[in-house]
Coordinates of C-alpha atoms in Angstrom, one line a residue:
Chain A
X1 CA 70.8 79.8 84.5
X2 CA 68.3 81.7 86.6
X3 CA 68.0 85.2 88.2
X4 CA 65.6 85.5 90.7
X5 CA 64.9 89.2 92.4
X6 CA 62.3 90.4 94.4
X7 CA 59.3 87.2 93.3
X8 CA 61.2 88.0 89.4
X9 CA 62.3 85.1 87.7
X10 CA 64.0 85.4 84.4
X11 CA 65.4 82.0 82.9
X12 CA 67.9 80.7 79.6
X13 CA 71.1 80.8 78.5
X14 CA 70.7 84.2 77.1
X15 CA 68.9 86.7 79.4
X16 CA 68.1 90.3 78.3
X17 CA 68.0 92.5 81.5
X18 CA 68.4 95.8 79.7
X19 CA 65.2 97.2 79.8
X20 CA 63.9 96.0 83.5
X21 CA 63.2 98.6 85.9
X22 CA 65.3 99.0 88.6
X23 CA 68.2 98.6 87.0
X24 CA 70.5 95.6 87.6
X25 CA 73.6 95.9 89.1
X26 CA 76.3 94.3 86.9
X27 CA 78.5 93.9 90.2
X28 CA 75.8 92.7 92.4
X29 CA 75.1 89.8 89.8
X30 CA 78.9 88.8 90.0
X31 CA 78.8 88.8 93.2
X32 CA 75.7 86.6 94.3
X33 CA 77.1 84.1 90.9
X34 CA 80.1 83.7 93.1
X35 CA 78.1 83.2 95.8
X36 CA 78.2 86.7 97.7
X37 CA 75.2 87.3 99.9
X38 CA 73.2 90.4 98.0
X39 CA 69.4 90.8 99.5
X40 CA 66.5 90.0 97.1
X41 CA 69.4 88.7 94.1
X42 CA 69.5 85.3 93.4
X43 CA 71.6 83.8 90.8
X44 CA 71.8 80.3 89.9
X45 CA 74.4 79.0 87.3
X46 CA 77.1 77.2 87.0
X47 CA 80.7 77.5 88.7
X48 CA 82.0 80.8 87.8
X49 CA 85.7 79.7 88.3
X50 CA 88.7 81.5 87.6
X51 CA 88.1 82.8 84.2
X52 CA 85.4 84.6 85.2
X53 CA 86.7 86.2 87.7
X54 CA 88.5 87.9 84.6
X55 CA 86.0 88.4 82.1
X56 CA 82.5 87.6 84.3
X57 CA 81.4 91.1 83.8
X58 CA 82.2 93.0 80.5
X59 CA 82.2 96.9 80.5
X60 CA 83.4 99.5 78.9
X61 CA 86.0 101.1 80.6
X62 CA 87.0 98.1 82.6
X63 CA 90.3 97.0 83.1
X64 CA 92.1 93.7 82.2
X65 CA 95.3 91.6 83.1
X66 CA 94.8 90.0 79.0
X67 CA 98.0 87.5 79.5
X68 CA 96.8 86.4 82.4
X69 CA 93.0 86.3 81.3
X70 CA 93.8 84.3 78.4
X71 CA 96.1 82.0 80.1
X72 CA 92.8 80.8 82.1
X73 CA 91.2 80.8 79.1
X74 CA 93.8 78.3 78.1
X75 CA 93.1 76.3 81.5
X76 CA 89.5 76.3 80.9
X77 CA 89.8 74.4 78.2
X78 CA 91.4 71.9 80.3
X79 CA 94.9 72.7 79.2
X80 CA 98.2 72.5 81.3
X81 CA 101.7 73.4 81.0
X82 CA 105.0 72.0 81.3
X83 CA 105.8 73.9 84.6
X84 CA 102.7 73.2 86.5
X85 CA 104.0 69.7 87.7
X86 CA 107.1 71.4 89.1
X87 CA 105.0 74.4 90.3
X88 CA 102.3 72.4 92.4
X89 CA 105.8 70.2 93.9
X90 CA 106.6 74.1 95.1
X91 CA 103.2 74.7 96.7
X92 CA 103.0 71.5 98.4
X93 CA 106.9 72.1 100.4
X94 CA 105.6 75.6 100.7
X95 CA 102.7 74.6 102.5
X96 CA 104.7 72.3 104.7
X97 CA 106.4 74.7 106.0
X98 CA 105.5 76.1 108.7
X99 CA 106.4 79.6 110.1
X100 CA 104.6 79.9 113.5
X101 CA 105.4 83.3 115.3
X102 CA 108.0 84.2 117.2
X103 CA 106.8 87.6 119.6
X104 CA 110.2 89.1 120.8
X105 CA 108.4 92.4 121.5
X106 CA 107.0 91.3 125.1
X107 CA 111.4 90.3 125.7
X108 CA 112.3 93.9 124.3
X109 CA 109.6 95.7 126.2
X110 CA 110.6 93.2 129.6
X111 CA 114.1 94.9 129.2
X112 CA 113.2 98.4 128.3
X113 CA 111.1 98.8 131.3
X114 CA 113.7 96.9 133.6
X115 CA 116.4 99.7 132.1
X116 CA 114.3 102.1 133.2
X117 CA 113.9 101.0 136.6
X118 CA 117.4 99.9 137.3
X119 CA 118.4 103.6 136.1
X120 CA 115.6 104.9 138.7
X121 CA 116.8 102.9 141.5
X122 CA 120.1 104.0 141.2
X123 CA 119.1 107.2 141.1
X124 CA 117.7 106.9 144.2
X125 CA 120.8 105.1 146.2
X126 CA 122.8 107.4 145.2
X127 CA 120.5 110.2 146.6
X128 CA 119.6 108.0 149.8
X129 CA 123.8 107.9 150.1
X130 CA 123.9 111.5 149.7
X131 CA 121.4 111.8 152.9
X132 CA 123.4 109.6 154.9
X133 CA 126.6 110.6 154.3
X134 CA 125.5 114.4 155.1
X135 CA 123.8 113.2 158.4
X136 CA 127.2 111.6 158.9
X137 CA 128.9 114.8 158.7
X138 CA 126.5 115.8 161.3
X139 CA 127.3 114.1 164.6
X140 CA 124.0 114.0 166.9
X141 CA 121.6 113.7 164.3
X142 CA 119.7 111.0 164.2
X143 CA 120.9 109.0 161.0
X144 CA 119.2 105.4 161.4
X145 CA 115.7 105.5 159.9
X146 CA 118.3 107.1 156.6
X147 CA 120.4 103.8 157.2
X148 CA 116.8 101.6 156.7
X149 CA 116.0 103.5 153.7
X150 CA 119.4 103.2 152.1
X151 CA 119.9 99.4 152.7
X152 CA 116.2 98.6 151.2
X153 CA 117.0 100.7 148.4
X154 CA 120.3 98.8 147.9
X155 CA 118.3 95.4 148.2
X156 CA 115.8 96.4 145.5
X157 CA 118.8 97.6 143.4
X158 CA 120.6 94.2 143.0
X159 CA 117.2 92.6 142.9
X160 CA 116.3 94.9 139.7
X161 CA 119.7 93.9 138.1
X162 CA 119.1 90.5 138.7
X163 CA 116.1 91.1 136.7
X164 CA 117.5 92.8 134.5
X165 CA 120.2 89.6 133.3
X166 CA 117.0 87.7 133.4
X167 CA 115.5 90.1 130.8
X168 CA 118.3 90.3 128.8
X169 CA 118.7 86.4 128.6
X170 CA 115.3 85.9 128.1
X171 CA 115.6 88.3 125.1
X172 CA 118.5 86.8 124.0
X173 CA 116.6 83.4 123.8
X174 CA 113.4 85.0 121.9
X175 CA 115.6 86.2 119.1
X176 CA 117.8 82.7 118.8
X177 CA 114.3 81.4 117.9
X178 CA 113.5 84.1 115.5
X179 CA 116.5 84.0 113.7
X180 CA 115.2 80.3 113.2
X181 CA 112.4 81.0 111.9
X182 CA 113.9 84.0 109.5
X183 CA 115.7 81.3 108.2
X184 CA 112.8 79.4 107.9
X185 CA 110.9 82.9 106.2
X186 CA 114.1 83.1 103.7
X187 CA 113.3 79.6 102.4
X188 CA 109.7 80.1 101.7
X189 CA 110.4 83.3 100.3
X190 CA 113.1 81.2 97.7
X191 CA 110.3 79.3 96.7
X192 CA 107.6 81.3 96.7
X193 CA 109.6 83.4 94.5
X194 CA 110.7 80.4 91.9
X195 CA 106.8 79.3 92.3
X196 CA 106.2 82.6 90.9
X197 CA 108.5 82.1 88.2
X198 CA 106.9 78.9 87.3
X199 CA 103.5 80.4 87.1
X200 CA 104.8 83.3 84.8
X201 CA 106.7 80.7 82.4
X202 CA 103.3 78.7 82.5
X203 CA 100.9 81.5 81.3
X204 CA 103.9 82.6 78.6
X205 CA 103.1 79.2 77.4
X206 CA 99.5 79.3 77.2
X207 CA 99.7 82.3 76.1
X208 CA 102.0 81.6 72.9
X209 CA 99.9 78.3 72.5
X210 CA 96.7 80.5 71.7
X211 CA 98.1 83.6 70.0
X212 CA 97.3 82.6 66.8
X213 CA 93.6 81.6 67.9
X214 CA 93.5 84.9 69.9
X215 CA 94.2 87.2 67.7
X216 CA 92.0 85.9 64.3
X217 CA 89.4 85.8 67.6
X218 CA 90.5 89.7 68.3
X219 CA 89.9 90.7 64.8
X220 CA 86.3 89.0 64.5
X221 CA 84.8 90.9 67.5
X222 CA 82.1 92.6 66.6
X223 CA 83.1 96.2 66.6
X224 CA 86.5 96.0 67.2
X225 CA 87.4 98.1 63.8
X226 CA 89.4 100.4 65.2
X227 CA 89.9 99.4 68.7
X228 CA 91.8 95.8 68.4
X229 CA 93.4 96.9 71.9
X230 CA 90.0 97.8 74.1
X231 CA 90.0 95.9 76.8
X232 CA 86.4 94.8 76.0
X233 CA 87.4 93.9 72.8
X234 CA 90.4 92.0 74.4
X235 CA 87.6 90.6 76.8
X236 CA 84.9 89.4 74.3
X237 CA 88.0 86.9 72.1
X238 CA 89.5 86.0 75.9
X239 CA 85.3 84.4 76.2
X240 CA 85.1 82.9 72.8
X241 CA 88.6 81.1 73.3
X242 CA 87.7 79.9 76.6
X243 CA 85.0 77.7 78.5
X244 CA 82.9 79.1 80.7
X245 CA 79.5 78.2 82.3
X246 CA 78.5 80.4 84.2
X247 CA 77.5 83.7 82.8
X248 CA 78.8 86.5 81.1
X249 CA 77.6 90.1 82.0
X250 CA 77.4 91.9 79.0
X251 CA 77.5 95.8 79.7
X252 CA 78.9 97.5 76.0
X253 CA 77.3 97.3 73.1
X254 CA 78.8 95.0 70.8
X255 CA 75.9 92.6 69.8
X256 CA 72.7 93.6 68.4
X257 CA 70.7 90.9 70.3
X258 CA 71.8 89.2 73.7
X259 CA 71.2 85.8 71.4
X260 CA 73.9 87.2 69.0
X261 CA 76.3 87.6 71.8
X262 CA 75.5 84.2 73.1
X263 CA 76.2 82.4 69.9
X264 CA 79.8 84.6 69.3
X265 CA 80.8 84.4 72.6
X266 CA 79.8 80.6 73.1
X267 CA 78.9 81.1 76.8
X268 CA 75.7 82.3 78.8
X269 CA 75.0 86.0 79.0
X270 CA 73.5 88.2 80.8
X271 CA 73.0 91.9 79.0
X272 CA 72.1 94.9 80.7
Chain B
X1 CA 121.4 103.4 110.9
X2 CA 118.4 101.4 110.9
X3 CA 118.4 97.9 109.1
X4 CA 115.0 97.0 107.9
X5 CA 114.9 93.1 106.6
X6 CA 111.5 91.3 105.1
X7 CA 110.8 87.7 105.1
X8 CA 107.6 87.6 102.8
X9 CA 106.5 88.7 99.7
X10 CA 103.6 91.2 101.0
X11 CA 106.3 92.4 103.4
X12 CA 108.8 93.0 100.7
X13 CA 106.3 94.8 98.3
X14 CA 105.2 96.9 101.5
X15 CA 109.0 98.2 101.7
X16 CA 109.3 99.1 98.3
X17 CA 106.2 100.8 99.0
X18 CA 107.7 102.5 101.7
X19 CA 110.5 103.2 99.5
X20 CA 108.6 104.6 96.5
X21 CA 106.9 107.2 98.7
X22 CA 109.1 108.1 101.3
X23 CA 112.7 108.3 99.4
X24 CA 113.5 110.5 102.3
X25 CA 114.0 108.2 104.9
X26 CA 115.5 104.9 103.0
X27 CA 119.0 105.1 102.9
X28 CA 119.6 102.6 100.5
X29 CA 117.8 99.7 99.1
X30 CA 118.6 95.6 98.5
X31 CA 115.6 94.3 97.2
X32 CA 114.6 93.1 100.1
X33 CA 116.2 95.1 102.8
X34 CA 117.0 98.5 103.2
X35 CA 118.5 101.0 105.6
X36 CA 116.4 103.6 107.1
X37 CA 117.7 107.1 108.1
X38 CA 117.8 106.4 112.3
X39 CA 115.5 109.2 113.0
X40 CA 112.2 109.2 114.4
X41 CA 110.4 109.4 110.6
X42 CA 113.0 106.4 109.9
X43 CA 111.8 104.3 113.0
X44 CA 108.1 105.1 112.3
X45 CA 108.1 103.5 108.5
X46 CA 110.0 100.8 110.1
X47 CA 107.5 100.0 112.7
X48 CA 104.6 100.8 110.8
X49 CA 105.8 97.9 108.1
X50 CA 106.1 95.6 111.5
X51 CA 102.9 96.4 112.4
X52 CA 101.5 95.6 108.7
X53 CA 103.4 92.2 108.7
X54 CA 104.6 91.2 112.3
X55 CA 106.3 88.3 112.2
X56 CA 107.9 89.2 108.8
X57 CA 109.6 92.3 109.1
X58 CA 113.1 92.7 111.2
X59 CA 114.9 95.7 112.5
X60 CA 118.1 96.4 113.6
X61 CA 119.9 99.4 114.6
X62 CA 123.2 99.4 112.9
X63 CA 126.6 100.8 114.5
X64 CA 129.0 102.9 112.5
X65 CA 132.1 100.2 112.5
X66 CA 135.5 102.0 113.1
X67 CA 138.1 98.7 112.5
X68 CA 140.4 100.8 114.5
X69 CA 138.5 100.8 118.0
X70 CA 136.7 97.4 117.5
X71 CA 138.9 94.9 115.9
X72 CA 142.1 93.8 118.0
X73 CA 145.4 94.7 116.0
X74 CA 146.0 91.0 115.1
X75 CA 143.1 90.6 113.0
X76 CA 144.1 93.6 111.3
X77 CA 147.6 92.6 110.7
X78 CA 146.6 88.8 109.8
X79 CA 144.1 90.5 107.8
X80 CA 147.0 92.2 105.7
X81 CA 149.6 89.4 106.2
X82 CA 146.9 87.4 104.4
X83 CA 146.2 89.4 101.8
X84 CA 149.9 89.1 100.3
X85 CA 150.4 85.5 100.9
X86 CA 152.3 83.8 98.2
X87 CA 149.9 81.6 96.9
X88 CA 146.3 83.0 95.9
X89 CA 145.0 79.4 97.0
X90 CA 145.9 79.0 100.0
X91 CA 143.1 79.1 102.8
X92 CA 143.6 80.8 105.7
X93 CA 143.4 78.4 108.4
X94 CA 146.5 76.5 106.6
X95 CA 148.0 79.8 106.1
X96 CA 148.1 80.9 110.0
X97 CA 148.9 77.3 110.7
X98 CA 152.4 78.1 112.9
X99 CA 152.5 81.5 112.9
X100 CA 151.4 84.7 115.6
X101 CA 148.2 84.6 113.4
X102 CA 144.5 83.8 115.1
X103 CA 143.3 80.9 114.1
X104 CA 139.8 81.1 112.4
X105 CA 137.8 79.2 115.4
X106 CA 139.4 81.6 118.3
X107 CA 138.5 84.5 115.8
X108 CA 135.2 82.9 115.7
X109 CA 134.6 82.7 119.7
X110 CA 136.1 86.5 120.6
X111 CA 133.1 88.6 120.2
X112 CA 134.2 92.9 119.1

């Protein structure tokens, strides 16, 4: 591997960074390994893949999924389990299926506002026939221009209601399609839940297919008297067991030299 | 009350979310559903999950149901007549075959 900052370059499978001045961000390295953008940080090394993302950075006080850790320990050595075939079958008819969006709030809004309206307007008739009928009562005045206004009124009226069944129909339609596509969610949802049942039987199987590795591993970390259920204990056997190639950042103080840690772990490392 | 259905995982873990922290408003839980108190708190939490996941979270406002003042008398009393027929496997369909009772696809069309 190689770490390049700021015209720096520090080479080898074991690389000692605890000294150097500034300090080295153990996050920052992760980060450009997996190919993050940091400014004046390079890191070149192999593919971090998904074990490191687990144990790629070692600290104390860190936190760690262990079953799930060592079940991609368990991968990175190139093993699978019996419910992978069934699992990836799952993936593939999940990821045929599609779910494209259904937007029924523009229908609900469309009738909401036509309500509204249509409750306005009849408002206003009624007032409008209020006007007219009083004028009625009222021979000599002059009730024609009323007449006009109550007539349009009447004619925007049945045109809002006309609207209105338009909007309700239109609705109506929106959530036929929806209820399509529910059905549609409720299947994913099935499988994505019996995927995730797979993938839990699978790393139960790893799991139980390294236990007896793991835990003479747990009991041989250096400094683990005492402390068989640290997480950085847990982290250090979850290395040895697997395969990685790109980097560990070391940030506890388990090894005496970064070469030790190298050797135990069987895996590059970077100490800070 | 206010009927709040999710169609996704991250939608389903946002409700029990919603259901962990606001006990107050959910009504009562399925797993994936639940029933939200119809107040204004109730419709926010219920929106605010459809905002977070909108094409995966459904709600409906749900109506008391009195039998009484929704469901015509002759469901009712097929309803009982059925429930003491003689023989516990007979279907319904054969069982209102020549009597008063609805039959099931002119139950089906009548809307309450």
């Amino acid at each position: 591997m190689r770490i390049e900052r700021d015209g720096s370059v520090w080479r080898g499978r074991a690389i000692n960074l605890s000294g150097v001045v500034p300090r080295f961000d153990g996050a920052r390295i992760v980060h450009a390994m997996a190919g993050g953008k940091e400014s004046g940080l390079r890191v070149a090394c192999g593919d971090p893949g998904d074990l490191h993302e687990h144990v790629g950075r070692i600290a104390s006080g860190m936190t760690l999924r262990r079953h799930t850790a060592l079940a991609a320990a368990a991968r990175s050595r190139g093993w699978s389990a019996p419910q992978d075939e069934e699992h990836d079958r799952i993936q593939d008819r999940i990821g045929e299926l599609s779910v494209s969006g259904v937007d029924t709030a523009t229908a609900r809004k469309r009738l909401a506002e036509t309500a509204d309206e249509l409750d306005r307007q009849r408002e206003r008739v009624a007032r409008l026939q209020g006007q007219v009928k009083a004028l009625r009562d009222r021979p000599g005045q002059q009730a024609g221009e009323a007449y006009g206004a109550l007539e349009r009124a009447m004619r925007e009226l049945s045109e809002l209601a006309t609207e209105r069944a338009a909007a309700e129909q239109a609705l109506e339609r929106a959530r036929d399609r929806q209820r399509q596509l529910h059905d549609r969610h409720d299947e994913r949802l099935a499988l994505e839940d019996r995927a995730a049942n797979l993938a839990r039987a699978a790393r139960r199987h790893l799991c139980d297919r390294l236990r007896n590795e793991f835990e003479r591993a747990v009991e041989s970390v250096p400094g683990a008297l005492g402390l068989p259920d640290d997480p950085v204990t847990v982290a250090l056997a979850v290395v040895r067991l697997g395969e990685l190639s790109a980097p560990v950042v070391l940030e506890c103080d388990r090894f005496d030299t970064v070469r030790a840690a190298t050797d135990w772990l069987n895996a590059p490392v970077i100490s800070l | 009350m206010l009927l709040i259905i999710t169609y996704t995982r991250s939608a389903r873990s946002s409700l029990r979310n919603v259901r962990r922290s606001h006990e107050d408003v959910v009504v009562r839980w399925f797993g994936r559903s639940a029933l939200f108190e119809a107040t204004e708190l109730g419709a926010f939490h219920g929106l605010r999950l459809r905002e977070k996941h909108p094409e995966a979270v459904q709600i409906e406002r749900t109506r008391p149901f009195n039998e009484f003042m929704a469901v015509p008398q002759r469901v009712r009393d097929a309803v009982r007549a059925y429930s003491e027929r003689e023989h516990a496997n007979t279907p319904y369909s054969a069982f209102a075959a020549g009597t008063d009772h609805p039959d099931v696809a002119s139950m089906a069309r009548r809307e309450l």
